[in-house]
Each structure stands twice: as C-alpha cells, then as structure tokens.
Tab-separated table of C-alpha atoms in Angstrom:
chain	number	residue	atom	x	y	z
A	1	MET	CA	22.954	46.423	39.808
A	2	GLU	CA	19.981	45.141	41.800
A	3	ASN	CA	21.989	42.772	44.012
A	4	ALA	CA	25.220	44.056	45.573
A	5	GLU	CA	26.669	40.509	45.599
A	6	HIS	CA	26.414	40.180	41.832
A	7	ILE	CA	29.283	41.053	39.493
A	8	LEU	CA	27.211	40.420	36.352
A	9	GLU	CA	23.471	40.538	35.740
A	10	VAL	CA	21.913	39.529	32.411
A	11	ASN	CA	18.186	39.980	31.861
A	12	GLN	CA	16.169	39.025	28.751
A	13	LEU	CA	19.209	39.228	26.451
A	14	SER	CA	18.354	38.490	22.799
A	15	VAL	CA	20.438	38.486	19.609
A	16	ARG	CA	19.295	38.456	15.984
A	17	LYS	CA	21.409	37.959	12.864
A	18	ALA	CA	19.479	39.318	9.895
A	19	SER	CA	16.183	37.384	10.021
A	20	LEU	CA	17.536	34.667	12.327
A	21	GLN	CA	16.820	34.720	16.064
A	22	VAL	CA	20.084	33.401	17.508
A	23	LEU	CA	19.446	33.981	21.224
A	24	GLU	CA	16.213	34.789	23.005
A	25	ASN	CA	15.516	35.958	26.547
A	26	ILE	CA	18.730	34.818	28.222
A	27	SER	CA	18.784	35.668	31.941
A	28	PHE	CA	21.325	34.795	34.653
A	29	SER	CA	23.656	36.382	37.191
A	30	LEU	CA	27.169	35.771	38.513
A	31	LYS	CA	28.430	36.428	42.033
A	32	GLN	CA	31.922	37.419	43.158
A	33	GLY	CA	34.204	34.416	42.581
A	34	ASP	CA	32.015	32.905	39.859
A	35	HIS	CA	33.347	32.014	36.408
A	36	LEU	CA	31.161	30.989	33.451
A	37	ALA	CA	31.297	28.350	30.705
A	38	ILE	CA	28.927	28.520	27.715
A	39	THR	CA	28.206	25.131	26.117
A	40	GLY	CA	25.815	23.774	23.520
A	41	ALA	CA	25.469	22.149	20.127
A	42	ALA	CA	26.828	23.618	16.900
A	43	GLY	CA	24.729	26.620	15.886
A	44	SER	CA	23.156	27.052	19.327
A	45	GLY	CA	24.586	30.546	19.798
A	46	LYS	CA	27.641	29.988	22.036
A	47	THR	CA	29.852	32.472	20.208
A	48	SER	CA	27.021	35.000	19.910
A	49	LEU	CA	26.450	34.948	23.671
A	50	ALA	CA	30.177	35.290	24.326
A	51	LEU	CA	30.330	38.240	21.906
A	52	ALA	CA	27.371	39.890	23.627
A	53	LEU	CA	28.966	39.467	27.067
A	54	ALA	CA	32.156	41.004	25.658
A	55	GLY	CA	30.196	43.953	24.250
A	56	ARG	CA	31.140	43.030	20.674
A	57	ILE	CA	27.704	42.652	19.046
A	58	PHE	CA	24.331	44.357	19.273
A	59	PHE	CA	21.744	42.796	21.566
A	60	THR	CA	18.484	43.711	23.215
A	61	GLY	CA	17.777	43.302	26.913
A	62	GLN	CA	19.946	44.250	29.864
A	63	LEU	CA	23.559	43.383	30.657
A	64	GLN	CA	25.339	45.033	33.577
A	65	TYR	CA	28.749	44.454	35.146
A	66	ALA	CA	29.534	45.634	38.669
A	67	GLY	CA	31.704	48.722	39.130
A	68	ASN	CA	34.075	49.392	36.249
A	69	LEU	CA	34.468	45.771	35.095
A	70	ASN	CA	32.953	46.634	31.709
A	71	GLU	CA	35.842	49.045	31.035
A	72	ARG	CA	38.387	46.214	31.043
A	73	ILE	CA	36.753	43.429	29.033
A	74	VAL	CA	39.125	41.647	26.639
A	75	TRP	CA	37.841	39.377	23.856
A	76	VAL	CA	39.912	36.404	22.607
A	77	GLU	CA	38.453	35.038	19.367
A	78	GLN	CA	38.718	31.434	18.231
A	79	GLU	CA	40.530	32.236	14.998
A	80	HIS	CA	43.492	34.576	15.371
A	81	HIS	CA	43.142	37.484	12.925
A	82	PHE	CA	46.040	39.890	12.514
A	83	LYS	CA	47.505	42.317	9.981
A	84	ASN	CA	50.687	42.035	7.929
A	85	LEU	CA	53.528	44.566	7.710
A	86	SER	CA	51.591	46.404	4.990
A	87	ASN	CA	48.857	46.958	7.632
A	88	THR	CA	46.333	44.841	5.758
A	89	SER	CA	44.825	41.436	6.464
A	90	ASN	CA	45.141	40.220	2.882
A	91	PHE	CA	46.895	36.944	3.574
A	92	TYR	CA	46.357	34.041	1.209
A	93	TYR	CA	46.208	30.372	2.098
A	94	GLN	CA	49.601	29.268	0.703
A	95	GLN	CA	51.472	32.279	2.140
A	96	ARG	CA	52.700	30.496	5.276
A	97	PHE	CA	54.522	27.966	3.074
A	98	ASN	CA	56.205	30.581	0.854
A	99	SER	CA	59.265	31.940	2.645
A	100	MET	CA	59.412	35.123	0.559
A	101	ASP	CA	55.779	36.124	1.093
A	102	ALA	CA	55.755	35.019	4.740
A	103	GLU	CA	58.269	37.788	5.432
A	104	ASP	CA	55.407	40.275	5.052
A	105	ALA	CA	53.798	38.813	8.181
A	106	ILE	CA	54.398	40.531	11.513
A	107	THR	CA	56.659	38.731	14.001
A	108	VAL	CA	55.653	37.685	17.501
A	109	ALA	CA	57.928	40.334	19.045
A	110	ALA	CA	56.402	43.125	16.954
A	111	TYR	CA	52.873	41.896	17.640
A	112	LEU	CA	53.430	41.964	21.398
A	113	GLY	CA	55.107	45.386	21.317
A	114	GLY	CA	58.788	44.519	21.537
A	115	ARG	CA	61.167	41.791	22.651
A	116	HIS	CA	61.230	43.099	26.225
A	117	VAL	CA	57.520	42.352	26.623
A	118	ALA	CA	58.041	38.584	26.584
A	119	GLU	CA	60.312	38.936	29.634
A	120	MET	CA	57.604	40.581	31.732
A	121	GLU	CA	56.672	38.605	34.840
A	122	LEU	CA	53.093	38.430	33.567
A	123	LEU	CA	54.094	36.527	30.429
A	124	ARG	CA	56.910	34.311	31.707
A	125	PRO	CA	54.664	31.240	32.056
A	126	PHE	CA	54.054	31.420	28.286
A	127	ASP	CA	57.749	30.835	27.456
A	128	LEU	CA	57.637	32.977	24.311
A	129	GLY	CA	61.373	33.662	23.968
A	130	ARG	CA	62.047	31.157	21.174
A	131	LEU	CA	59.065	32.432	19.171
A	132	LEU	CA	59.884	36.154	19.158
A	133	ASP	CA	61.400	36.242	15.664
A	134	GLU	CA	58.819	33.909	14.107
A	135	PRO	CA	56.170	35.315	11.726
A	136	LEU	CA	52.706	34.904	13.244
A	137	ILE	CA	51.458	33.218	10.086
A	138	GLN	CA	53.944	30.344	10.517
A	139	LEU	CA	53.072	29.472	14.123
A	140	SER	CA	51.312	26.252	15.042
A	141	ASN	CA	47.830	26.373	16.575
A	142	GLY	CA	49.222	25.902	20.075
A	143	GLU	CA	51.889	28.569	19.638
A	144	ASN	CA	49.379	30.984	18.143
A	145	LYS	CA	46.964	30.527	21.051
A	146	LYS	CA	49.768	31.247	23.541
A	147	VAL	CA	50.618	34.487	21.753
A	148	GLN	CA	46.964	35.445	21.415
A	149	ILE	CA	46.281	35.111	25.155
A	150	ALA	CA	49.580	36.772	26.068
A	151	LYS	CA	48.519	39.776	23.984
A	152	ALA	CA	45.153	39.830	25.762
A	153	LEU	CA	46.835	39.889	29.179
A	154	LEU	CA	48.869	42.963	28.216
A	155	ALA	CA	45.562	44.868	28.253
A	156	SER	CA	45.216	44.074	32.002
A	157	PRO	CA	41.716	42.609	31.700
A	158	LYS	CA	39.268	42.401	34.558
A	159	VAL	CA	37.000	40.235	32.393
A	160	LEU	CA	38.485	37.740	29.910
A	161	VAL	CA	36.030	36.315	27.351
A	162	LEU	CA	37.366	33.419	25.263
A	163	ASP	CA	35.720	31.712	22.294
A	164	GLN	CA	36.544	27.992	21.953
A	165	PRO	CA	40.143	28.445	23.199
A	166	PHE	CA	40.972	24.706	23.209
A	167	VAL	CA	40.043	24.083	19.572
A	168	GLY	CA	42.965	22.807	17.485
A	169	LEU	CA	45.323	22.284	20.433
A	170	ASP	CA	47.188	19.077	21.205
A	171	VAL	CA	47.022	17.357	24.608
A	172	LYS	CA	50.005	19.236	26.058
A	173	ALA	CA	48.802	22.626	24.808
A	174	ARG	CA	45.301	22.024	26.184
A	175	ALA	CA	46.722	21.144	29.602
A	176	PHE	CA	48.900	24.276	29.522
A	177	LEU	CA	45.912	26.460	28.681
A	178	HIS	CA	43.734	24.903	31.403
A	179	GLN	CA	46.459	25.738	33.917
A	180	ARG	CA	46.889	29.336	32.708
A	181	ILE	CA	43.126	30.003	32.753
A	182	ASN	CA	42.843	28.655	36.297
A	183	GLU	CA	45.754	30.867	37.394
A	184	LEU	CA	44.105	33.948	35.866
A	185	ALA	CA	40.877	33.140	37.701
A	186	ASP	CA	42.846	32.856	40.960
A	187	LYS	CA	44.193	36.363	40.323
A	188	GLY	CA	40.662	37.748	40.272
A	189	ILE	CA	40.022	37.974	36.521
A	190	LEU	CA	36.436	37.021	35.641
A	191	ILE	CA	36.648	34.132	33.147
A	192	ILE	CA	33.877	33.608	30.582
A	193	LEU	CA	34.405	31.060	27.830
A	194	ALA	CA	32.445	29.291	25.116
A	195	THR	CA	33.670	25.717	25.025
A	196	HIS	CA	32.912	22.042	24.493
A	197	SER	CA	31.447	20.310	27.534
A	198	SER	CA	34.581	18.134	27.808
A	199	GLU	CA	36.925	21.145	27.992
A	200	ILE	CA	35.755	23.138	31.013
A	201	PRO	CA	38.573	24.436	33.275
A	202	SER	CA	38.350	23.580	36.969
A	203	CYS	CA	37.915	27.256	37.920
A	204	ILE	CA	34.489	27.376	36.247
A	205	THR	CA	31.654	27.525	38.777
A	206	GLN	CA	28.617	28.153	36.544
A	207	VAL	CA	27.517	26.741	33.186
A	208	ILE	CA	24.908	27.983	30.740
A	209	SER	CA	23.801	25.335	28.252
A	210	LEU	CA	22.287	26.460	24.943
A	211	GLU	CA	20.117	24.486	22.548
A	212	LYS	CA	18.356	25.662	19.384
A	213	SER	CA	14.686	26.547	19.843
A	214	LYS	CA	14.797	25.764	23.573
A	215	PRO	CA	15.264	27.948	26.667
A	216	ALA	CA	18.833	28.285	27.923
A	217	VAL	CA	19.621	26.292	31.068
A	218	PHE	CA	21.801	28.003	33.701
A	219	MET	CA	23.172	25.819	36.499
A	220	GLU	CA	26.018	25.318	38.911
A	221	ARG	CA	29.063	23.457	37.589
A	222	ARG	CA	28.497	20.532	39.948
A	223	ALA	CA	24.961	19.988	38.667
A	224	PHE	CA	26.175	20.192	35.062
A	225	ASP	CA	28.927	17.621	35.657
A	226	ASN	CA	26.483	15.248	37.344
A	227	GLN	CA	24.134	15.226	34.356
A	228	LEU	CA	26.804	14.757	31.667
A	229	PRO	CA	26.951	10.930	31.706
A	230	SER	CA	23.202	10.699	31.174
A	231	LEU	CA	22.951	13.260	28.375
A	232	PRO	CA	21.713	11.414	25.253
A	233	VAL	CA	23.640	11.806	22.007
A	234	LYS	CA	21.035	12.064	19.278
A	235	LYS	CA	22.370	11.015	15.878
A	236	GLN	CA	20.498	11.564	12.650
A	237	PRO	CA	20.340	8.410	10.503
A	238	LEU	CA	22.531	8.494	7.405
A	239	ASN	CA	20.630	8.694	4.116
A	240	GLU	CA	22.337	5.704	2.489
A	241	ALA	CA	20.311	5.877	-0.742
A	242	LEU	CA	21.313	9.503	-1.301
A	243	LEU	CA	24.937	8.743	-0.450
A	244	LYS	CA	24.984	5.927	-3.005
A	245	ARG	CA	23.665	8.328	-5.637
A	246	VAL	CA	26.255	11.051	-5.040
A	247	LEU	CA	29.079	8.499	-5.048
A	248	ASN	CA	27.881	7.025	-8.345
A	249	ILE	CA	30.144	9.432	-10.199
A	250	THR	CA	33.375	7.811	-11.359
A	251	PRO	CA	36.329	9.783	-9.987
A	252	GLY	CA	38.625	8.335	-12.633
A	253	GLY	CA	42.125	6.939	-12.274
A	254	GLN	CA	43.578	3.804	-10.755
A	255	PHE	CA	46.801	4.383	-8.845
A	256	ASN	CA	49.418	2.193	-7.250
A	257	ALA	CA	50.823	4.752	-4.821
A	258	VAL	CA	48.682	7.816	-4.220
A	259	ILE	CA	51.525	9.396	-2.205
A	260	GLN	CA	55.196	8.482	-2.086
A	261	MET	CA	57.861	10.557	-0.313
A	262	LYS	CA	61.556	9.717	-0.196
A	263	GLU	CA	63.932	11.480	2.221
A	264	VAL	CA	61.851	14.665	2.160
A	265	ASN	CA	63.281	17.763	3.848
A	266	VAL	CA	61.709	21.200	4.261
A	267	SER	CA	63.284	24.199	5.955
A	268	TYR	CA	62.844	27.956	6.175
A	269	GLY	CA	66.202	29.601	6.688
A	270	ASP	CA	67.920	27.703	9.486
A	271	LYS	CA	64.652	26.291	10.816
A	272	LYS	CA	64.093	22.650	9.851
A	273	ILE	CA	60.392	21.820	9.516
A	274	LEU	CA	60.547	18.304	8.029
A	275	GLN	CA	63.561	15.984	8.164
A	276	GLN	CA	64.104	12.810	6.118
A	277	VAL	CA	60.434	11.917	5.803
A	278	ASN	CA	59.682	8.634	4.045
A	279	TRP	CA	56.040	7.725	3.510
A	280	GLU	CA	54.009	5.671	1.050
A	281	VAL	CA	50.216	5.696	0.850
A	282	LYS	CA	48.641	3.033	-1.346
A	283	GLU	CA	45.282	3.566	-3.040
A	284	GLY	CA	42.493	2.876	-0.557
A	285	GLY	CA	44.750	3.415	2.472
A	286	ARG	CA	43.224	5.269	5.423
A	287	TRP	CA	45.799	7.041	7.576
A	288	LEU	CA	45.754	8.996	10.815
A	289	LEU	CA	48.293	11.835	10.674
A	290	SER	CA	49.269	12.537	14.265
A	291	GLY	CA	51.660	14.727	16.223
A	292	PRO	CA	51.781	17.699	18.588
A	293	ASN	CA	51.300	21.314	17.513
A	294	GLY	CA	54.357	22.408	15.533
A	295	ALA	CA	55.389	18.857	14.546
A	296	GLY	CA	55.186	19.624	10.805
A	297	LYS	CA	51.797	18.120	9.945
A	298	SER	CA	50.480	21.145	8.021
A	299	THR	CA	53.731	21.426	6.070
A	300	LEU	CA	53.582	17.729	5.186
A	301	LEU	CA	50.035	18.149	3.875
A	302	SER	CA	50.993	21.265	1.901
A	303	LEU	CA	53.457	19.160	-0.107
A	304	ILE	CA	50.583	16.889	-1.131
A	305	THR	CA	47.996	19.589	-1.888
A	306	ALA	CA	50.370	21.468	-4.243
A	307	ASP	CA	50.493	24.482	-1.934
A	308	ASN	CA	54.191	24.355	-1.059
A	309	PRO	CA	56.896	25.210	-3.639
A	310	GLN	CA	59.479	23.117	-1.765
A	311	ALA	CA	57.773	20.025	-3.173
A	312	TYR	CA	59.811	20.591	-6.348
A	313	ALA	CA	63.077	20.311	-4.396
A	314	ASN	CA	62.181	16.866	-3.053
A	315	GLU	CA	61.467	13.388	-4.397
A	316	ILE	CA	57.695	13.265	-4.123
A	317	TYR	CA	55.271	11.213	-6.222
A	318	LEU	CA	51.549	11.957	-6.277
A	319	PHE	CA	49.142	9.648	-8.094
A	320	ASP	CA	52.109	7.716	-9.567
A	321	ARG	CA	53.674	10.855	-11.035
A	322	LYS	CA	56.792	12.670	-9.819
A	323	ARG	CA	56.302	16.276	-8.795
A	324	GLY	CA	57.896	18.649	-11.266
A	325	SER	CA	57.477	16.327	-14.268
A	326	GLY	CA	55.153	18.662	-16.148
A	327	GLU	CA	51.924	18.379	-14.169
A	328	SER	CA	50.074	21.532	-13.099
A	329	ILE	CA	48.876	22.191	-9.565
A	330	TRP	CA	45.327	21.862	-10.931
A	331	ASP	CA	46.093	18.332	-12.173
A	332	ILE	CA	46.819	17.486	-8.541
A	333	LYS	CA	44.057	19.466	-6.860
A	334	LYS	CA	41.300	17.972	-9.019
A	335	ARG	CA	42.041	14.584	-7.421
A	336	ILE	CA	42.000	15.837	-3.824
A	337	GLY	CA	39.159	16.823	-1.521
A	338	TYR	CA	40.621	19.013	1.198
A	339	LEU	CA	39.470	20.640	4.426
A	340	SER	CA	41.575	22.342	7.089
A	341	PRO	CA	41.240	25.049	9.760
A	342	GLU	CA	43.433	27.297	7.596
A	343	LEU	CA	41.154	26.886	4.583
A	344	ILE	CA	38.209	27.956	6.733
A	345	LEU	CA	40.163	30.961	8.009
A	346	PHE	CA	41.100	32.190	4.524
A	347	PHE	CA	37.827	31.345	2.752
A	348	ASP	CA	35.745	34.386	1.761
A	349	SER	CA	32.928	34.271	4.297
A	350	SER	CA	30.676	36.480	2.157
A	351	ASN	CA	30.080	33.449	-0.104
A	352	SER	CA	26.755	31.715	0.307
A	353	VAL	CA	26.742	28.117	1.503
A	354	PHE	CA	25.716	27.046	-2.005
A	355	GLU	CA	28.597	28.988	-3.596
A	356	ALA	CA	31.125	27.626	-1.112
A	357	VAL	CA	30.123	24.012	-1.760
A	358	ALA	CA	29.897	24.478	-5.543
A	359	SER	CA	33.402	25.997	-5.628
A	360	GLY	CA	34.724	22.550	-4.733
A	361	LEU	CA	33.804	21.407	-8.236
A	362	PHE	CA	36.386	23.822	-9.638
A	363	ASP	CA	39.010	23.890	-6.833
A	364	THR	CA	38.610	27.634	-6.364
A	365	ILE	CA	38.254	29.656	-3.163
A	366	GLY	CA	34.902	31.080	-4.190
A	367	LEU	CA	32.550	30.471	-7.121
A	368	PHE	CA	33.546	32.161	-10.385
A	369	ARG	CA	31.851	29.923	-12.969
A	370	GLN	CA	28.310	29.069	-13.899
A	371	VAL	CA	26.962	25.897	-12.318
A	372	MET	CA	25.192	23.462	-14.630
A	373	ASP	CA	21.916	21.779	-13.650
A	374	GLU	CA	23.555	18.429	-12.877
A	375	GLN	CA	26.205	20.151	-10.746
A	376	MET	CA	23.542	22.162	-8.952
A	377	GLN	CA	21.759	18.944	-7.987
A	378	ARG	CA	25.007	17.534	-6.605
A	379	VAL	CA	25.422	20.623	-4.429
A	380	TYR	CA	21.931	20.215	-3.000
A	381	ASP	CA	22.456	16.485	-2.467
A	382	TRP	CA	25.579	17.064	-0.367
A	383	LEU	CA	23.881	19.857	1.558
A	384	GLU	CA	21.067	17.421	2.309
A	385	LEU	CA	23.512	14.784	3.539
A	386	LEU	CA	25.164	17.295	5.844
A	387	GLY	CA	21.944	18.808	7.160
A	388	LEU	CA	22.516	22.188	5.502
A	389	ARG	CA	19.858	22.262	2.760
A	390	SER	CA	17.832	24.969	4.526
A	391	LEU	CA	20.951	27.167	4.815
A	392	ALA	CA	21.933	27.035	1.129
A	393	ARG	CA	21.385	30.764	0.501
A	394	LYS	CA	22.833	31.942	3.810
A	395	ARG	CA	26.278	33.561	3.768
A	396	LEU	CA	29.036	31.668	5.559
A	397	ASN	CA	29.461	34.554	7.986
A	398	GLU	CA	25.845	34.089	9.072
A	399	LEU	CA	26.547	30.506	10.154
A	400	SER	CA	28.038	29.136	13.335
A	401	ALA	CA	31.608	27.837	13.213
A	402	GLY	CA	30.290	24.269	13.221
A	403	GLU	CA	27.926	24.934	10.321
A	404	GLN	CA	30.746	26.572	8.329
A	405	ARG	CA	32.896	23.498	8.863
A	406	ARG	CA	30.129	21.195	7.609
A	407	ALA	CA	29.667	23.372	4.517
A	408	LEU	CA	33.359	23.184	3.647
A	409	LEU	CA	33.355	19.434	4.269
A	410	ALA	CA	30.633	19.222	1.609
A	411	ARG	CA	32.945	21.289	-0.625
A	412	ALA	CA	35.718	18.721	-0.112
A	413	LEU	CA	33.434	15.794	-0.952
A	414	ILE	CA	31.381	17.146	-3.851
A	415	LYS	CA	33.657	16.159	-6.753
A	416	ASN	CA	34.031	12.574	-5.442
A	417	PRO	CA	37.854	12.731	-5.374
A	418	PRO	CA	40.070	9.641	-4.986
A	419	LEU	CA	42.017	11.270	-2.114
A	420	LEU	CA	40.474	12.982	0.913
A	421	ILE	CA	42.666	15.081	3.204
A	422	LEU	CA	40.658	16.104	6.245
A	423	ASP	CA	42.619	18.161	8.749
A	424	GLU	CA	40.564	18.355	11.957
A	425	PRO	CA	37.194	18.401	10.147
A	426	CYS	CA	35.294	18.052	13.439
A	427	GLN	CA	37.171	20.808	15.242
A	428	GLY	CA	34.876	22.609	17.684
A	429	LEU	CA	31.807	20.461	16.987
A	430	ASP	CA	29.472	19.039	19.610
A	431	ASP	CA	29.397	15.257	20.126
A	432	GLU	CA	26.179	14.689	18.172
A	433	THR	CA	27.387	16.548	15.084
A	434	GLU	CA	30.864	15.017	15.290
A	435	ASP	CA	29.539	11.458	15.512
A	436	GLY	CA	27.318	12.088	12.493
A	437	LEU	CA	30.198	13.481	10.420
A	438	LEU	CA	32.515	10.619	11.360
A	439	GLU	CA	29.847	8.140	10.251
A	440	LEU	CA	29.435	10.001	6.944
A	441	ILE	CA	33.192	10.213	6.294
A	442	ASN	CA	33.562	6.516	7.059
A	443	ALA	CA	30.691	5.599	4.731
A	444	VAL	CA	32.109	7.758	1.921
A	445	CYS	CA	35.550	6.154	2.225
A	446	VAL	CA	34.275	2.579	2.373
A	447	ALA	CA	31.599	2.861	-0.322
A	448	GLY	CA	33.747	4.993	-2.619
A	449	ASN	CA	37.091	3.232	-1.976
A	450	LYS	CA	38.658	6.539	-0.978
A	451	THR	CA	42.194	7.094	0.178
A	452	LEU	CA	42.061	9.124	3.390
A	453	ILE	CA	44.473	11.207	5.450
A	454	TYR	CA	42.754	12.220	8.668
A	455	VAL	CA	44.213	14.638	11.210
A	456	THR	CA	42.971	14.986	14.780
A	457	HIS	CA	44.335	15.625	18.275
A	458	TYR	CA	41.747	13.197	19.671
A	459	ALA	CA	42.949	9.765	18.524
A	460	ASN	CA	39.762	8.044	19.706
A	461	LYS	CA	37.652	10.347	17.522
A	462	ARG	CA	38.278	9.142	13.988
A	463	PRO	CA	36.424	7.269	11.222
A	464	GLU	CA	36.275	3.516	11.863
A	465	CYS	CA	38.003	2.761	8.557
A	466	VAL	CA	41.257	4.468	9.625
A	467	ASP	CA	43.715	1.654	10.326
A	468	ARG	CA	47.162	3.176	9.788
A	469	ILE	CA	49.114	5.948	11.482
A	470	ILE	CA	52.021	8.241	10.719
A	471	ARG	CA	53.179	10.309	13.676
A	472	LEU	CA	55.513	13.292	13.493
A	473	GLU	CA	57.528	14.945	16.228
A	474	LYS	CA	59.849	17.870	15.544
A	475	GLY	CA	59.604	17.222	11.821
A	476	ARG	CA	60.615	13.563	11.959
A	477	VAL	CA	58.547	10.404	11.507
A	478	ILE	CA	58.567	8.539	14.828
A	479	GLN	CA	55.821	6.035	13.991
A	480	SER	CA	54.455	4.653	10.732
A	481	GLY	CA	52.345	1.569	10.118
A	482	LEU	CA	49.294	-0.249	11.402
A	483	LEU	CA	47.217	1.564	14.002
A	484	GLU	CA	46.645	-0.457	17.154
A	485	ASN	CA	43.273	-0.036	18.849
C-alpha cells in the first residue's frame, strides 16, 4: 500500500468476458472512513467491478486492501441463490407455488444455522423470528434480502460488497435496508455497493460512475449529488415503422373478461396468502398491480399464468373460460406474454439471446424446436426494437442484468399475445433504458390493444396507458378501480 491513509488502492484494473472488454484501466483509492457506490447505465460493468473488488472474478491490474481486510470480504449478490434439502440448486419456476415440492427447500432457520442464530444481538434489527420456519423459496423479495444480508453478517465481514441490494424492494423494505447499511458503516465495515443513482445510502462518501466506451469517473459523493439534476437522459427514438410491422400479426380471440376472480383464496398450511379476492379485467384494460413485499402479488399472478395448482380450487375465469373446464395450461400460456424476476432467475442462462427470445414463440424455458424463417425474422425485429441485435449470439450469462431483462421482455412480446403480464420489467435499469422500455411497452399496448398487468414498486414509473389499480395488503384487496394521477 503506497499511502498509509488508504484502505483500498485500485490501479489499472481491467476485466474481460470472452472477447468483450467490460472494464478498462479503472483506478481509484479509498481512505479510512470512505464507502463506495458504483453507478452507471445497464451494461456499463457495475456488477463486474463489484465482483472484482470482492475477489470473485479474474481481472488484470492491481487491487490492494490495507492490512487483513481482504481476508474478510463478503459478497451479497443481487439474486439470492441457494440449495435445496437434496443439496442441489435444481429449483423450477412453479416450485414456490406447489406446497409439496416447496417442502424440499431449506428453511430460514436451517439456512442461518439454527433458530438460536436469529436471536443474536447482531441480527435482532432484522426481526427474523416469524420467518424461521418458512422455506426460502417462498419468501418475498424484501424478506429474502433481509435473510441474505443477515447470513452475510454472520461471517463477520470487514468489507461488505453488495450488488443492486435495493432492486425489487418496496418503499418500507428499501428504507429498512438504507438504515441497516448505514449502521454497518458506522460499525466500521467498509461498504461497497453497485446501485442506481437514486438509491445511494447516506453513508456513501465516494462514487465511481461507469459508462460504456468511456473512462470511469471517480468523485466525492457531494460532487456526484450536485451534478445529478443536470445529467441528460438520452432516449433512443422508437422505430414506429418496425413496431407496426411486428404487431401486424393477429393474436386471435376477442374476449369479454380476460380475467375474472370470485372470492379467491390461497393458503399453504395455516398461512393465508390470498383472501377473498374479487377482480375483473376487461379486454384492453391496463392495470397496475401494487402492494408491499409479501402482499400476495406473485401468487395472484401465478393463478393467471397457469403456474399454481390452487387455481383449480377457486372460481377463476381466464379468456372467458373457467379454469378446470378442460383447457390445458398451454391453451392459457399461448395467450400471455410474461416477464418476472423469478423467470429471469430460473431461466437457463447458457441460452443465447436469440434462443431465449425465440423460446417465447413456444412458451418454453429454452429453445427446443426449429425456428422457421418467418419466426427468425420476428426474433431479429424484436431484438432490433430493444437494442439487442448485436448481442443475438451472446449467451445470457455474458450480458448485464439489464440486458438480460430486455432480452426476456422481447421473449414476452414476440408472439403478440392479447395479455401482457410484466412484473417489474424495469427492475435494476438505469433511467435512460427504463424510459425507453416504458415508451415501447406503452406503444405496444396502445397500438396492439393489449390487456396489461404491470407490477412496480415505483408507482410513478409505469406506462402512460396504465389507468387502473389493484392494491393488495396481507393477501386482501384494499383498492381496486381507476388510478388517480
């Protein structure tokens, strides 16, 4: 360490992924009491830099922590990966909604190392007592993030590196996490996190801003905050002619009620997830599905997407047909374009971008059929609309999280379905990319007369066409009707 005041020195750090130069010649240093945020657009290398600083990926250049800090670095990934009781990670998407199969998932108590662990002084602020017997796979995003960080703290970190920790959390959960991170910084833990520019904890003193094909900019937090209002949001113009062409494929079917639920109840054992839900969605309706983490939103959607067997025990009509009246799950899925954080988590990331998008034509998690010429053109058209044409042959695991999300949005749109269910499609994206996707989703819904269910924890970030809301709390509908601006 050249300077005794420094706790971290980075010099000419570079990262390559296959033939792609992700980071090049990154240099900066942190002093005692400093904490670092990494920001930038989708695909700029935020996660790669965080991984390098955590010692999780290969890099060239120099990276040196003071003393023995590098012996106690703990990495907290954005998506929570864990094993089941069979000691494998072979979960499948619908497993969380199947009570029998969910029993193979490890509980919170077992994951943390025993029930006594949750009572430790270190973890008391996380209030994990009520979650101890819950399978990890059935936790909400907010609950999962609590458990994930609690587990990290059990390793007594001196450096805590977090990747997009606020993604997928509701307002209350984000505030809780801001507070916990600030408390950890006060205790002397070096905090490094990749995050959106609007979600930087108050303890952060330094910011490094990344942008593709441009030098990284390292600055003090105060200077970064001062420049934020003047940062331009560049938005690529929508190719309206191309959009008109891809939507000129008749989806088929005219429906009175796309979704109708009457007194719907869902429970697992003694735990009630949904209670007496009544909801009707007419064709062409555009709804915001709202509610805190754990309110029952994902379970509600699973009843619509034919992923939850409890649909058969309830009075549910989809596309004017009662569930359990002889239709197959594929009859339902062919009419729905779907994207969710869980789908991204369980999707085979060894698929190429082309394969992932093309699989949407067949409602499969992966491509197992030959693609015809006309279908191939549709894939390329949607990739063009989403700015991914040049990445068509790249594997999903070679893409940034934001690029993966755009690819799977193309998968949801490619068959021109009458119903779109988009569960946090802009999660973790920078403002420029998010604004572009919202404009595209809005144009698709208006031009194609789509029915839309849109989920977000940021109510002001939604397609303009969304004019109705259903809000859940603790499994009950507390608001349903017109959305007031």
